[in-house]
Coordinates of C-alpha atoms in Angstrom, one line a residue:
X24 CA 80.2 -0.6 13.6
X25 CA 76.6 -1.4 14.0
X26 CA 74.1 1.4 13.7
X27 CA 71.1 -0.8 14.4
X28 CA 71.7 -1.3 18.1
X29 CA 70.2 1.6 20.2
X30 CA 72.7 0.9 23.0
X31 CA 75.8 1.2 20.8
X32 CA 77.8 4.2 22.0
X33 CA 79.4 4.5 18.6
X34 CA 76.1 4.4 16.7
X35 CA 74.0 7.1 15.2
X36 CA 72.7 9.6 17.8
X37 CA 69.1 9.0 18.9
X38 CA 66.5 11.0 17.0
X39 CA 68.6 11.1 13.9
X40 CA 67.0 9.5 10.9
X41 CA 68.8 7.5 8.2
X42 CA 69.9 9.6 5.3
X43 CA 70.0 12.7 7.5
X44 CA 73.2 14.7 8.1
X45 CA 74.7 14.4 11.6
X46 CA 73.6 17.2 13.9
X47 CA 70.6 18.0 11.7
X48 CA 67.2 18.1 13.4
X49 CA 64.6 15.6 12.2
X50 CA 61.7 16.9 10.2
X51 CA 58.5 18.1 11.8
X52 CA 56.2 15.3 12.8
X53 CA 56.6 11.6 12.3
X54 CA 58.5 10.5 9.2
X55 CA 56.7 9.8 5.9
X56 CA 53.6 11.5 7.2
X57 CA 52.6 8.4 9.3
X58 CA 51.4 8.5 12.9
X59 CA 53.1 6.1 15.3
X60 CA 50.7 3.6 16.9
X61 CA 49.6 4.6 20.3
X62 CA 50.1 8.3 20.0
X63 CA 47.5 11.0 19.7
X64 CA 43.8 10.6 19.7
X65 CA 42.2 7.3 18.9
X66 CA 40.7 6.8 15.4
X67 CA 37.2 8.0 15.0
X68 CA 34.5 5.5 14.2
X69 CA 33.3 5.4 10.6
X70 CA 30.8 8.1 9.7
X71 CA 27.2 6.8 10.0
X72 CA 23.8 8.2 9.3
X73 CA 22.4 10.7 11.8
X74 CA 21.1 9.3 15.1
X75 CA 22.7 5.9 14.5
X76 CA 20.3 4.8 11.8
X77 CA 21.6 2.2 9.4
X78 CA 22.2 3.4 5.9
X79 CA 18.9 4.2 4.2
X80 CA 18.1 2.7 0.9
X81 CA 18.4 5.2 -2.0
X82 CA 16.5 3.1 -4.5
X83 CA 13.0 1.6 -4.2
X84 CA 13.3 -2.1 -3.4
X85 CA 12.0 -4.6 -5.9
X86 CA 9.2 -5.8 -3.6
X87 CA 7.9 -2.3 -3.2
X88 CA 8.1 -1.7 -7.0
X89 CA 6.1 -4.9 -7.5
X90 CA 3.5 -3.9 -4.9
X91 CA 3.2 -0.6 -6.7
X92 CA 2.6 -2.3 -10.0
X93 CA 0.0 -4.6 -8.4
X94 CA -1.8 -1.5 -7.0
X95 CA -2.0 -0.2 -10.5
X96 CA -3.4 -3.5 -11.8
X97 CA -6.0 -3.7 -9.1
X98 CA -7.1 -0.1 -9.7
X99 CA -7.5 -1.0 -13.4
X100 CA -9.7 -3.9 -12.5
X101 CA -11.7 -1.8 -10.1
X102 CA -12.3 1.0 -12.7
X103 CA -13.4 -1.6 -15.2
X104 CA -15.7 -3.2 -12.6
X105 CA -17.2 0.2 -11.7
X106 CA -17.9 1.0 -15.4
X107 CA -19.5 -2.4 -15.8
X108 CA -21.7 -1.9 -12.7
X109 CA -23.0 1.4 -14.0
X110 CA -23.7 -0.3 -17.3
X111 CA -25.6 -3.0 -15.4
X112 CA -28.0 -0.3 -14.1
X113 CA -29.4 0.1 -17.6
X114 CA -29.9 -3.7 -18.0
X115 CA -32.0 -3.7 -14.8
X116 CA -34.5 -1.3 -16.3
X117 CA -34.5 -3.3 -19.6
X118 CA -35.2 -6.5 -17.7
X119 CA -38.1 -5.0 -15.8
X120 CA -39.6 -3.5 -19.0
X121 CA -39.1 -6.8 -20.9
X122 CA -40.9 -8.7 -18.1
X123 CA -44.0 -6.6 -18.6
X124 CA -44.5 -6.0 -14.9
X125 CA -45.5 -2.4 -14.3
X126 CA -46.7 -2.6 -10.7
X127 CA -45.4 -0.4 -8.0
X128 CA -43.8 -3.4 -6.4
X129 CA -41.7 -4.2 -9.5
X130 CA -40.7 -0.5 -9.8
X131 CA -39.6 -0.4 -6.2
X132 CA -37.7 -3.7 -6.7
X133 CA -36.0 -2.2 -9.8
X134 CA -35.1 1.0 -7.9
X135 CA -33.6 -1.0 -5.1
X136 CA -31.6 -3.1 -7.5
X137 CA -30.3 0.0 -9.3
X138 CA -29.5 1.7 -6.0
X139 CA -27.5 -1.4 -4.8
X140 CA -25.6 -1.6 -8.1
X141 CA -24.9 2.1 -8.0
X142 CA -23.6 1.8 -4.4
X143 CA -21.3 -1.0 -5.4
X144 CA -20.1 0.9 -8.5
X145 CA -19.3 4.0 -6.4
X146 CA -17.6 2.0 -3.7
X147 CA -15.5 0.2 -6.4
X148 CA -14.4 3.6 -7.9
X149 CA -13.5 4.9 -4.4
X150 CA -11.3 1.9 -3.9
X151 CA -9.8 2.4 -7.3
X152 CA -9.0 6.0 -6.4
X153 CA -7.4 4.8 -3.1
X154 CA -5.3 2.3 -5.0
X155 CA -4.1 4.9 -7.4
X156 CA -3.3 7.3 -4.6
X157 CA -1.3 4.6 -2.8
X158 CA 0.6 3.6 -6.0
X159 CA 1.5 7.3 -6.5
X160 CA 2.7 7.7 -2.9
X161 CA 4.9 4.6 -2.9
X162 CA 7.9 6.7 -4.2
X163 CA 7.8 9.4 -1.6
X164 CA 5.5 8.1 1.1
X165 CA 6.3 7.5 4.8
X166 CA 5.4 4.7 7.1
X167 CA 1.7 5.7 7.0
X168 CA 1.7 4.9 3.3
X169 CA 3.0 1.4 4.1
X170 CA 0.4 0.8 6.8
X171 CA -2.4 2.0 4.4
X172 CA -1.1 -0.3 1.7
X173 CA -1.1 -3.3 4.1
X174 CA -4.7 -2.5 5.2
X175 CA -5.7 -2.0 1.5
X176 CA -4.2 -5.4 0.7
X177 CA -6.2 -6.9 3.5
X178 CA -9.4 -5.4 2.1
X179 CA -8.6 -6.4 -1.4
X180 CA -8.0 -10.0 -0.2
X181 CA -11.3 -10.0 1.6
X182 CA -13.2 -8.6 -1.3
X183 CA -11.5 -11.1 -3.6
X184 CA -12.7 -13.9 -1.4
X185 CA -16.2 -12.6 -1.4
X186 CA -16.2 -12.3 -5.2
X187 CA -14.8 -15.8 -5.9
X188 CA -14.2 -17.2 -8.6
X189 CA -13.9 -13.8 -10.3
X190 CA -12.0 -12.3 -7.5
X191 CA -9.1 -14.8 -7.4
X192 CA -6.7 -12.4 -9.1
X193 CA -7.6 -9.5 -6.7
X194 CA -7.2 -11.8 -3.8
X195 CA -3.8 -13.0 -4.9
X196 CA -2.6 -9.5 -5.6
X197 CA -3.9 -8.3 -2.2
X198 CA -1.9 -11.0 -0.5
X199 CA 1.2 -10.2 -2.5
X200 CA 0.9 -6.4 -1.7
X201 CA 0.8 -7.2 2.0
X202 CA 3.8 -9.5 1.8
X203 CA 6.0 -7.2 -0.4
X204 CA 5.2 -4.0 1.6
X205 CA 5.6 -5.7 5.0
X206 CA 9.0 -7.2 4.3
X207 CA 12.1 -5.7 6.0
X208 CA 13.4 -3.9 2.9
X209 CA 9.9 -2.4 2.4
X210 CA 9.9 -1.2 6.0
X211 CA 13.4 0.3 5.5
X212 CA 12.2 2.1 2.4
X213 CA 9.2 3.8 4.1
X214 CA 11.0 4.5 7.3
X215 CA 14.1 6.0 5.7
X216 CA 15.2 9.4 7.0
X217 CA 14.3 12.4 4.8
X218 CA 16.8 15.3 4.6

């Protein structure tokens, strides 16, 4: 007797499972907790992020970390430059006094020089504050922080070119900030969904 042939009139009745007593009903559902292929609802697609976004990065990418460090370095250079510029204001007075010129013209020239140096020093300190703010916002910032960092890198590059040969480091760091923040992983970091 062959129980394997479903058309065998002497075989096991249909619906009866191996190891089951004759006349006993099969267990509820499909045996061994498996679902037969083709029955029921189709499998659901894998769970994704809301609105079909790809999986957001959970850690800051290395390029963004490097750009953050470069912003701190540039801010240090700018604070140092601002302090040196304010110190240079005193040397302008000393140079005028040492020259012996006490005319109104030399006084006006000294005041113009001190005003120009003070403007550059204040502008340098404002850019240092912006650099510090951007470095602090890299961790939690949105896409606006990324855009500001790219624009800041462009200004740092331009000012580095204008201050050559001393500005070579600032110019190189500005270019690297632009590259690291504008990369795809940097964009994904700043455009990640916030919950």
